[in-house]
Amino acid sequence: MDLLEYQGKSLFARIGVPVPDGRVATSPTEAQRAAEEIGGRVVVKAQVQVGGRGKAGGIKLAENPHEAHDHALAILGMDIKGHTVHKVWVESASNIKAEYYASFTLDRSAKRHLGMISAKGGVDIEEVAATEPEAVVKVHIDPVMGLTNWQATEMVYRAKLDPEAARGAIALLKKLYQAFVEFDCDLVEVNPLILTAEGNVVALDAKVALDENGFFRHPDFPALADDHFIPPVEKMAKERDLNFIKLDGDIGIIGNGAGLVMSTLDVVSLVGGEASNFLDVGGGAGADTIIAALEILMQDPSVKSVLINIFGGITRGDLVAQGIVAAFERLDLPWPVVVRLDGTNAAEGREILAGVKSAQLIPSSTMREAAERAVALAKAVV
Ligand code: GDP
Ligand code: MN
């Protein structure tokens, strides 16, 4: 679960990772009051679960509470990469002397925690890693030993942070690692980590991804999702007990079983297409489930063709076929649907599908061929 910046900073503050003083506001008046309480110059920051807010105009410096009011008025309601801003974080402005980068995450292949630090912060770190890999220092951390003092020191010196930042950065890294472990995070990322004109090292941004498997240890964490943005189509899928994840392409995918759906995504990409979603109808899916799944894809304007890939085990091919037939009768499907049925009762299922007199229904005998058809059909749409 990805937290908003202010939620991440409040977790940081609990552990003692230095963060600027700030308040959440949902209206310009609240932002103004927050600025009055904080005093001096403040920064008004859009709270959305995407990066690059600065470039999108979602971060503005205010000299006084009146300006904070006006900036909040401009930022609240703003759309940043498809996310509407419902909250702003008003925080004491920092005098930035240098911007760095720091993060902790899990390196599954190494079976270790991975710490990263760079003197080139405040910018797109993926870009830095691609063009100047030596500028990003990586250290593997034994999860039992934890981040040792010498490792934190090594990180700071190898990354060549300004000498006056060294002591603060080492202390901050240790606290940040502690936050990463204690809160069961998948990721803690601070970009930028700053050195202030006063010589303090502070987390100016916070990207925290919590591991939901750890929530049994943190009864207060699930409620953090209350002000998170969930795409309406994902909400609808959840209500219908379907496992749906929005992706960036234009081929709608329906399959049974997470493994098969993931393989389907791979095959679609192998034959040159891009899936618009992951949708697992689960084991034992019948007609109603298939209709519900197709209705969900109808909410997504990016879909140009649909690929239904069913391998029957518990799921029966004839029931799925009946669902597809019913969907063609009841729904005005806006795209062609390629169907590959195999496994339990596949022959019966195919027979049922053969009865559908619609050029929009395209039966296909193998996964690869089905993917190729769906990709070609999507490409044919202008
Ligand atoms: P992001 O664009 O979503 O990653 O948001 P950040 O919180 O990282 O802010 C982007 C940039 O805004 C930072 O790299 C800083 O350069 C600038 N910024 C943010 N807060 C302050 C502040 O308190 N003072 C100054 N001078 N700049 C700030
Ligand atoms: Mn940032």
Tab-separated table of C-alpha atoms and ligand atoms in Angstrom:
chain	number	residue	atom	x	y	z
A	1	MET	CA	0.000	0.000	0.000
A	2	ASP	CA	1.491	3.310	-1.102
A	3	LEU	CA	1.158	6.081	1.467
A	4	LEU	CA	0.684	9.747	0.834
A	5	GLU	CA	3.696	11.938	1.644
A	6	TYR	CA	2.194	13.304	4.844
A	7	GLN	CA	1.352	9.798	6.091
A	8	GLY	CA	4.899	8.636	5.392
A	9	LYS	CA	6.308	11.692	7.174
A	10	SER	CA	4.131	11.071	10.211
A	11	LEU	CA	5.506	7.516	10.425
A	12	PHE	CA	9.036	8.909	10.027
A	13	ALA	CA	8.387	11.370	12.861
A	14	ARG	CA	7.281	8.531	15.186
A	15	ILE	CA	10.703	6.887	14.799
A	16	GLY	CA	12.688	10.116	14.864
A	17	VAL	CA	13.587	10.581	11.177
A	18	PRO	CA	13.846	14.390	10.958
A	19	VAL	CA	11.010	15.956	8.912
A	20	PRO	CA	9.848	19.581	8.666
A	21	ASP	CA	6.936	20.677	10.869
A	22	GLY	CA	3.672	20.513	8.920
A	23	ARG	CA	-0.128	20.194	8.880
A	24	VAL	CA	-2.694	18.614	6.562
A	25	ALA	CA	-5.351	20.884	5.042
A	26	THR	CA	-8.421	20.131	2.949
A	27	SER	CA	-9.431	23.755	2.275
A	28	PRO	CA	-7.672	27.066	1.584
A	29	THR	CA	-8.829	28.409	4.968
A	30	GLU	CA	-7.333	25.411	6.743
A	31	ALA	CA	-4.100	25.868	4.789
A	32	GLN	CA	-3.982	29.520	5.839
A	33	ARG	CA	-4.530	28.593	9.492
A	34	ALA	CA	-1.829	25.908	9.229
A	35	ALA	CA	0.609	28.484	7.826
A	36	GLU	CA	-0.220	30.861	10.716
A	37	GLU	CA	0.467	28.125	13.268
A	38	ILE	CA	3.718	27.036	11.624
A	39	GLY	CA	4.938	30.619	11.120
A	40	GLY	CA	7.308	32.013	8.481
A	41	ARG	CA	7.503	30.743	4.926
A	42	VAL	CA	5.717	27.501	4.124
A	43	VAL	CA	5.497	25.090	1.213
A	44	VAL	CA	2.057	23.905	0.069
A	45	LYS	CA	2.256	20.374	-1.358
A	46	ALA	CA	-0.381	18.338	-3.216
A	47	GLN	CA	-1.024	14.961	-1.574
A	48	VAL	CA	-1.383	12.367	-4.318
A	49	GLN	CA	0.106	8.884	-4.700
A	50	VAL	CA	2.259	9.830	-7.682
A	51	GLY	CA	5.661	11.438	-7.994
A	52	GLY	CA	6.647	14.453	-10.055
A	53	ARG	CA	4.253	16.753	-8.227
A	54	GLY	CA	6.773	19.569	-8.332
A	55	LYS	CA	6.950	19.582	-12.128
A	56	ALA	CA	3.140	19.313	-12.361
A	57	GLY	CA	2.671	22.533	-10.345
A	58	GLY	CA	1.548	20.724	-7.208
A	59	ILE	CA	4.217	22.237	-4.935
A	60	LYS	CA	4.308	25.975	-4.200
A	61	LEU	CA	6.259	28.178	-1.821
A	62	ALA	CA	4.228	30.721	0.205
A	63	GLU	CA	5.796	33.781	1.832
A	64	ASN	CA	2.852	34.258	4.199
A	65	PRO	CA	-0.475	32.704	5.274
A	66	HIS	CA	-2.398	34.615	2.566
A	67	GLU	CA	-0.236	33.135	-0.131
A	68	ALA	CA	-0.653	29.712	1.456
A	69	HIS	CA	-4.419	30.216	1.139
A	70	ASP	CA	-4.130	31.114	-2.545
A	71	HIS	CA	-1.736	28.267	-3.362
A	72	ALA	CA	-4.057	25.772	-1.635
A	73	LEU	CA	-6.951	27.178	-3.669
A	74	ALA	CA	-4.974	26.551	-6.858
A	75	ILE	CA	-3.680	23.098	-5.897
A	76	LEU	CA	-6.815	21.547	-4.313
A	77	GLY	CA	-8.901	19.931	-7.030
A	78	MET	CA	-5.952	19.899	-9.428
A	79	ASP	CA	-5.498	16.760	-11.527
A	80	ILE	CA	-1.990	15.282	-11.332
A	81	LYS	CA	-1.509	12.304	-13.670
A	82	GLY	CA	-5.142	11.240	-13.228
A	83	HIS	CA	-5.169	11.801	-9.461
A	84	THR	CA	-7.365	14.564	-8.058
A	85	VAL	CA	-5.861	16.527	-5.159
A	86	HIS	CA	-8.127	16.380	-2.085
A	87	LYS	CA	-5.536	17.338	0.522
A	88	VAL	CA	-2.480	19.529	0.771
A	89	TRP	CA	0.390	19.288	3.210
A	90	VAL	CA	1.531	22.671	4.493
A	91	GLU	CA	5.033	22.535	5.896
A	92	SER	CA	7.694	24.862	7.146
A	93	ALA	CA	9.871	25.852	4.164
A	94	SER	CA	13.453	24.637	4.199
A	95	ASN	CA	16.553	26.493	3.062
A	96	ILE	CA	18.021	23.861	0.794
A	97	LYS	CA	21.798	23.719	0.486
A	98	ALA	CA	22.008	20.300	-1.190
A	99	GLU	CA	19.563	17.618	-2.349
A	100	TYR	CA	20.382	13.908	-1.999
A	101	TYR	CA	18.562	10.603	-2.405
A	102	ALA	CA	18.155	7.675	0.007
A	103	SER	CA	16.047	4.535	0.069
A	104	PHE	CA	15.655	1.083	1.577
A	105	THR	CA	13.905	-1.775	-0.129
A	106	LEU	CA	14.001	-5.558	-0.387
A	107	ASP	CA	16.287	-7.157	-2.960
A	108	ARG	CA	14.537	-10.493	-3.453
A	109	SER	CA	17.237	-12.020	-5.632
A	110	ALA	CA	19.943	-11.250	-3.070
A	111	LYS	CA	17.678	-12.163	-0.116
A	112	ARG	CA	18.902	-8.998	1.564
A	113	HIS	CA	17.639	-5.545	2.262
A	114	LEU	CA	19.048	-2.993	-0.146
A	115	GLY	CA	20.066	0.513	0.863
A	116	MET	CA	20.658	3.138	-1.803
A	117	ILE	CA	22.041	6.618	-1.523
A	118	SER	CA	23.134	9.280	-3.965
A	119	ALA	CA	24.467	12.803	-3.832
A	120	LYS	CA	22.329	13.474	-6.909
A	121	GLY	CA	18.901	13.842	-5.378
A	122	GLY	CA	15.812	15.915	-6.052
A	123	VAL	CA	15.788	14.650	-9.638
A	124	ASP	CA	14.498	11.507	-11.295
A	125	ILE	CA	16.677	8.825	-9.684
A	126	GLU	CA	15.933	6.254	-12.416
A	127	GLU	CA	17.493	8.720	-14.837
A	128	VAL	CA	20.597	9.074	-12.653
A	129	ALA	CA	20.858	5.284	-12.295
A	130	ALA	CA	20.662	4.890	-16.080
A	131	THR	CA	23.124	7.601	-17.081
A	132	GLU	CA	25.552	7.623	-14.137
A	133	PRO	CA	25.182	4.292	-12.322
A	134	GLU	CA	28.279	5.014	-10.229
A	135	ALA	CA	26.438	7.970	-8.667
A	136	VAL	CA	24.024	5.613	-6.899
A	137	VAL	CA	25.682	3.706	-4.063
A	138	LYS	CA	24.099	0.373	-3.155
A	139	VAL	CA	24.647	-1.615	0.020
A	140	HIS	CA	23.122	-4.978	0.919
A	141	ILE	CA	22.008	-5.322	4.501
A	142	ASP	CA	21.727	-8.547	6.436
A	143	PRO	CA	18.147	-8.544	7.755
A	144	VAL	CA	19.209	-10.126	11.047
A	145	MET	CA	22.212	-7.865	11.696
A	146	GLY	CA	20.404	-4.773	10.469
A	147	LEU	CA	22.149	-1.662	9.143
A	148	THR	CA	25.391	-1.396	11.079
A	149	ASN	CA	27.069	1.891	11.958
A	150	TRP	CA	29.937	1.172	9.631
A	151	GLN	CA	27.583	0.387	6.756
A	152	ALA	CA	25.664	3.654	7.210
A	153	THR	CA	29.016	5.457	7.347
A	154	GLU	CA	30.237	3.646	4.242
A	155	MET	CA	27.077	4.624	2.351
A	156	VAL	CA	27.497	8.309	3.137
A	157	TYR	CA	31.209	8.431	2.314
A	158	ARG	CA	31.006	6.381	-0.862
A	159	ALA	CA	28.138	8.580	-2.126
A	160	LYS	CA	30.351	11.651	-1.459
A	161	LEU	CA	27.764	13.720	0.361
A	162	ASP	CA	28.997	17.107	1.544
A	163	PRO	CA	31.241	16.558	4.603
A	164	GLU	CA	29.051	18.772	6.766
A	165	ALA	CA	26.069	16.491	6.018
A	166	ALA	CA	27.893	13.286	7.013
A	167	ARG	CA	27.016	13.090	10.693
A	168	GLY	CA	23.314	13.948	10.148
A	169	ALA	CA	22.998	11.684	7.124
A	170	ILE	CA	24.446	8.669	8.990
A	171	ALA	CA	22.016	9.237	11.871
A	172	LEU	CA	19.109	9.686	9.463
A	173	LEU	CA	19.928	6.521	7.507
A	174	LYS	CA	19.904	4.494	10.714
A	175	LYS	CA	16.495	5.885	11.686
A	176	LEU	CA	15.160	5.427	8.174
A	177	TYR	CA	16.228	1.778	8.174
A	178	GLN	CA	14.575	1.364	11.565
A	179	ALA	CA	11.332	2.794	10.108
A	180	PHE	CA	11.627	0.452	7.111
A	181	VAL	CA	11.864	-2.590	9.406
A	182	GLU	CA	9.526	-1.607	12.250
A	183	PHE	CA	6.680	-0.591	9.965
A	184	ASP	CA	7.096	-3.638	7.689
A	185	CYS	CA	7.688	-1.590	4.552
A	186	ASP	CA	8.339	-2.741	1.008
A	187	LEU	CA	10.000	0.603	0.359
A	188	VAL	CA	11.014	3.810	2.080
A	189	GLU	CA	12.344	6.440	-0.292
A	190	VAL	CA	13.439	9.969	0.469
A	191	ASN	CA	13.959	12.189	-2.568
A	192	PRO	CA	15.176	14.701	-1.793
A	193	LEU	CA	16.991	14.160	1.432
A	194	ILE	CA	18.364	17.621	2.103
A	195	LEU	CA	21.165	19.434	3.813
A	196	THR	CA	19.790	22.755	5.072
A	197	ALA	CA	21.658	26.052	5.235
A	198	GLU	CA	21.620	25.553	9.013
A	199	GLY	CA	23.503	22.246	8.616
A	200	ASN	CA	20.608	19.871	9.370
A	201	VAL	CA	19.837	16.736	7.349
A	202	VAL	CA	16.094	16.369	6.815
A	203	ALA	CA	13.675	14.151	4.839
A	204	LEU	CA	11.929	16.639	2.531
A	205	ASP	CA	9.812	14.042	0.733
A	206	ALA	CA	8.585	10.609	1.797
A	207	LYS	CA	7.552	7.685	-0.340
A	208	VAL	CA	6.514	4.762	1.825
A	209	ALA	CA	5.033	1.474	0.572
A	210	LEU	CA	3.688	-0.732	3.353
A	211	ASP	CA	3.624	-4.504	3.094
A	212	GLU	CA	-0.014	-5.422	3.730
A	213	ASN	CA	1.072	-8.842	4.969
A	214	GLY	CA	2.464	-7.046	8.024
A	215	PHE	CA	-0.809	-5.349	8.938
A	216	PHE	CA	-1.597	-7.874	11.669
A	217	ARG	CA	1.227	-6.215	13.599
A	218	HIS	CA	-0.122	-2.703	12.903
A	219	PRO	CA	-3.858	-2.465	13.607
A	220	ASP	CA	-3.833	1.270	12.798
A	221	PHE	CA	-2.428	0.851	9.255
A	222	PRO	CA	-5.479	-0.331	7.244
A	223	ALA	CA	-7.261	2.962	8.051
A	224	LEU	CA	-4.471	4.847	6.254
A	225	ALA	CA	-6.134	3.748	2.992
A	226	ASP	CA	-9.200	5.862	3.770
A	227	ASP	CA	-7.934	8.831	1.839
A	228	HIS	CA	-6.252	6.957	-0.957
A	229	PHE	CA	-7.410	7.204	-4.543
A	230	ILE	CA	-8.822	3.985	-5.960
A	231	PRO	CA	-9.775	4.060	-9.665
A	232	PRO	CA	-13.599	3.661	-9.936
A	233	VAL	CA	-13.220	0.541	-12.073
A	234	GLU	CA	-11.042	-1.111	-9.390
A	235	LYS	CA	-13.668	-0.237	-6.795
A	236	MET	CA	-16.366	-1.833	-8.946
A	237	ALA	CA	-14.265	-4.987	-9.384
A	238	LYS	CA	-13.723	-5.216	-5.641
A	239	GLU	CA	-17.482	-5.013	-5.015
A	240	ARG	CA	-17.910	-7.940	-7.385
A	241	ASP	CA	-15.108	-9.935	-5.762
A	242	LEU	CA	-12.946	-9.860	-8.865
A	243	ASN	CA	-9.238	-9.397	-8.766
A	244	PHE	CA	-8.628	-6.454	-11.142
A	245	ILE	CA	-5.568	-4.307	-11.680
A	246	LYS	CA	-5.454	-1.492	-14.206
A	247	LEU	CA	-2.498	-1.531	-16.613
A	248	ASP	CA	-1.408	0.797	-19.423
A	249	GLY	CA	-2.222	-1.055	-22.666
A	250	ASP	CA	-5.338	-1.580	-24.793
A	251	ILE	CA	-6.059	-5.318	-24.679
A	252	GLY	CA	-8.583	-6.364	-22.049
A	253	ILE	CA	-7.621	-9.612	-20.344
A	254	ILE	CA	-9.883	-12.064	-18.524
A	255	GLY	CA	-8.516	-15.350	-17.250
A	256	ASN	CA	-8.942	-17.824	-14.430
A	257	GLY	CA	-6.190	-18.087	-11.868
A	258	ALA	CA	-3.520	-15.467	-11.189
A	259	GLY	CA	-0.783	-17.599	-12.766
A	260	LEU	CA	-2.654	-18.055	-16.030
A	261	VAL	CA	-3.569	-14.363	-16.190
A	262	MET	CA	0.067	-13.396	-15.654
A	263	SER	CA	1.188	-15.821	-18.371
A	264	THR	CA	-1.450	-14.298	-20.634
A	265	LEU	CA	-0.004	-10.836	-20.013
A	266	ASP	CA	3.424	-12.201	-20.924
A	267	VAL	CA	2.211	-13.831	-24.129
A	268	VAL	CA	0.359	-10.674	-25.173
A	269	SER	CA	3.535	-8.690	-24.673
A	270	LEU	CA	5.592	-11.366	-26.466
A	271	VAL	CA	3.448	-10.982	-29.591
A	272	GLY	CA	3.784	-7.199	-29.524
A	273	GLY	CA	0.716	-6.063	-27.604
A	274	GLU	CA	0.056	-4.464	-24.241
A	275	ALA	CA	-2.624	-5.502	-21.754
A	276	SER	CA	-5.005	-2.882	-20.378
A	277	ASN	CA	-5.576	-4.836	-17.184
A	278	PHE	CA	-5.126	-7.940	-15.075
A	279	LEU	CA	-8.469	-9.615	-14.316
A	280	ASP	CA	-8.627	-12.949	-12.555
A	281	VAL	CA	-12.127	-14.442	-12.343
A	282	GLY	CA	-10.780	-17.145	-10.031
A	283	GLY	CA	-11.539	-20.837	-9.823
A	284	GLY	CA	-15.049	-22.080	-10.489
A	285	ALA	CA	-16.132	-18.978	-12.415
A	286	GLY	CA	-19.577	-19.345	-13.971
A	287	ALA	CA	-21.753	-17.301	-16.296
A	288	ASP	CA	-22.449	-14.442	-13.827
A	289	THR	CA	-18.767	-13.934	-13.142
A	290	ILE	CA	-17.910	-13.734	-16.850
A	291	ILE	CA	-20.683	-11.170	-17.404
A	292	ALA	CA	-19.467	-9.146	-14.405
A	293	ALA	CA	-15.909	-9.249	-15.747
A	294	LEU	CA	-16.953	-8.069	-19.217
A	295	GLU	CA	-19.036	-5.287	-17.643
A	296	ILE	CA	-15.955	-4.088	-15.783
A	297	LEU	CA	-13.883	-3.982	-18.971
A	298	MET	CA	-16.710	-1.947	-20.581
A	299	GLN	CA	-15.947	0.826	-18.037
A	300	ASP	CA	-12.441	1.165	-19.373
A	301	PRO	CA	-12.260	3.355	-22.494
A	302	SER	CA	-8.716	2.239	-23.326
A	303	VAL	CA	-9.799	-1.339	-24.200
A	304	LYS	CA	-9.778	-2.066	-27.951
A	305	SER	CA	-10.060	-5.863	-27.949
A	306	VAL	CA	-10.600	-8.508	-25.287
A	307	LEU	CA	-8.868	-11.806	-24.740
A	308	ILE	CA	-10.599	-14.405	-22.561
A	309	ASN	CA	-8.204	-17.175	-21.629
A	310	ILE	CA	-9.724	-20.034	-19.633
A	311	PHE	CA	-8.062	-23.249	-18.637
A	312	GLY	CA	-10.719	-25.325	-16.926
A	313	GLY	CA	-9.897	-27.202	-13.760
A	314	ILE	CA	-12.573	-26.484	-11.208
A	315	THR	CA	-13.805	-23.920	-13.710
A	316	ARG	CA	-15.976	-25.578	-16.344
A	317	GLY	CA	-15.615	-24.563	-19.978
A	318	ASP	CA	-19.326	-24.973	-20.707
A	319	LEU	CA	-20.321	-22.612	-17.888
A	320	VAL	CA	-17.837	-19.999	-19.033
A	321	ALA	CA	-19.143	-20.361	-22.608
A	322	GLN	CA	-22.700	-19.873	-21.348
A	323	GLY	CA	-21.538	-16.681	-19.624
A	324	ILE	CA	-20.006	-15.408	-22.845
A	325	VAL	CA	-23.186	-16.233	-24.782
A	326	ALA	CA	-25.310	-14.455	-22.157
A	327	ALA	CA	-22.970	-11.449	-22.233
A	328	PHE	CA	-23.310	-11.221	-26.026
A	329	GLU	CA	-27.103	-11.316	-25.639
A	330	ARG	CA	-27.393	-8.861	-22.767
A	331	LEU	CA	-24.538	-6.419	-23.243
A	332	ASP	CA	-23.720	-4.232	-26.183
A	333	LEU	CA	-20.034	-5.166	-26.224
A	334	PRO	CA	-18.005	-2.442	-27.934
A	335	TRP	CA	-15.027	-4.611	-28.980
A	336	PRO	CA	-14.170	-8.022	-30.460
A	337	VAL	CA	-13.699	-10.840	-27.952
A	338	VAL	CA	-11.158	-13.579	-28.628
A	339	VAL	CA	-11.806	-16.717	-26.572
A	340	ARG	CA	-9.446	-19.553	-25.860
A	341	LEU	CA	-11.034	-22.379	-23.891
A	342	ASP	CA	-9.194	-25.460	-22.733
A	343	GLY	CA	-9.382	-28.002	-19.926
A	344	THR	CA	-12.509	-29.290	-18.202
A	345	ASN	CA	-15.515	-29.364	-20.561
A	346	ALA	CA	-13.683	-27.322	-23.198
A	347	ALA	CA	-15.256	-29.269	-26.074
A	348	GLU	CA	-18.763	-28.593	-24.738
A	349	GLY	CA	-17.827	-24.968	-24.251
A	350	ARG	CA	-16.539	-24.560	-27.790
A	351	GLU	CA	-19.732	-26.107	-29.133
A	352	ILE	CA	-21.796	-23.567	-27.211
A	353	LEU	CA	-19.645	-20.706	-28.543
A	354	ALA	CA	-20.035	-22.013	-32.116
A	355	GLY	CA	-23.749	-21.280	-31.743
A	356	VAL	CA	-23.131	-17.529	-31.312
A	357	LYS	CA	-23.803	-15.722	-34.579
A	358	SER	CA	-21.604	-12.711	-34.058
A	359	ALA	CA	-18.489	-11.745	-35.957
A	360	GLN	CA	-17.312	-10.107	-32.722
A	361	LEU	CA	-16.769	-13.477	-31.058
A	362	ILE	CA	-13.557	-15.106	-32.189
A	363	PRO	CA	-12.790	-18.594	-30.872
A	364	SER	CA	-9.137	-19.523	-30.868
A	365	SER	CA	-7.499	-22.827	-30.118
A	366	THR	CA	-4.181	-21.878	-28.543
A	367	MET	CA	-3.055	-19.172	-26.148
A	368	ARG	CA	-0.472	-17.830	-28.567
A	369	GLU	CA	-2.874	-17.667	-31.511
A	370	ALA	CA	-5.522	-16.058	-29.289
A	371	ALA	CA	-3.023	-13.416	-28.176
A	372	GLU	CA	-1.963	-12.737	-31.777
A	373	ARG	CA	-5.603	-12.323	-32.855
A	374	ALA	CA	-6.397	-9.978	-29.965
A	375	VAL	CA	-3.281	-7.872	-30.622
A	376	ALA	CA	-3.987	-7.655	-34.364
A	377	LEU	CA	-7.594	-6.655	-33.695
A	378	ALA	CA	-6.542	-3.942	-31.242
A	379	LYS	CA	-4.008	-2.592	-33.752
A	380	ALA	CA	-6.718	-2.472	-36.446
A	381	VAL	CA	-8.739	-0.027	-34.311
A	382	VAL	CA	-7.835	3.575	-35.105
B	1	GDP	P1	7.902	15.426	-5.929
B	1	GDP	O1	8.130	16.368	-7.086
B	1	GDP	O2	6.521	14.852	-5.986
B	1	GDP	O3	8.947	14.391	-5.788
B	1	GDP	O4	7.934	16.344	-4.593
B	1	GDP	P2	9.136	16.744	-3.595
B	1	GDP	O5	8.595	16.785	-2.234
B	1	GDP	O6	10.317	15.869	-3.804
B	1	GDP	O7	9.492	18.239	-4.024
B	1	GDP	C1	10.031	18.559	-5.289
B	1	GDP	C2	11.024	19.695	-5.171
B	1	GDP	O8	10.396	20.853	-4.627
B	1	GDP	C3	12.183	19.407	-4.247
B	1	GDP	O9	13.199	18.657	-4.866
B	1	GDP	C4	12.635	20.799	-3.876
B	1	GDP	O10	13.529	21.281	-4.850
B	1	GDP	C5	11.345	21.605	-3.913
B	1	GDP	N1	10.913	21.857	-2.531
B	1	GDP	C6	10.101	21.109	-1.779
B	1	GDP	N2	9.991	21.607	-0.518
B	1	GDP	C7	10.782	22.704	-0.483
B	1	GDP	C8	11.140	23.665	0.534
B	1	GDP	O11	10.719	23.599	1.697
B	1	GDP	N3	11.981	24.673	0.183
B	1	GDP	C9	12.480	24.782	-1.080
B	1	GDP	N4	13.295	25.790	-1.353
B	1	GDP	N5	12.192	23.900	-2.053
B	1	GDP	C10	11.348	22.880	-1.767
B	2	MN	MN	10.321	13.799	-4.422
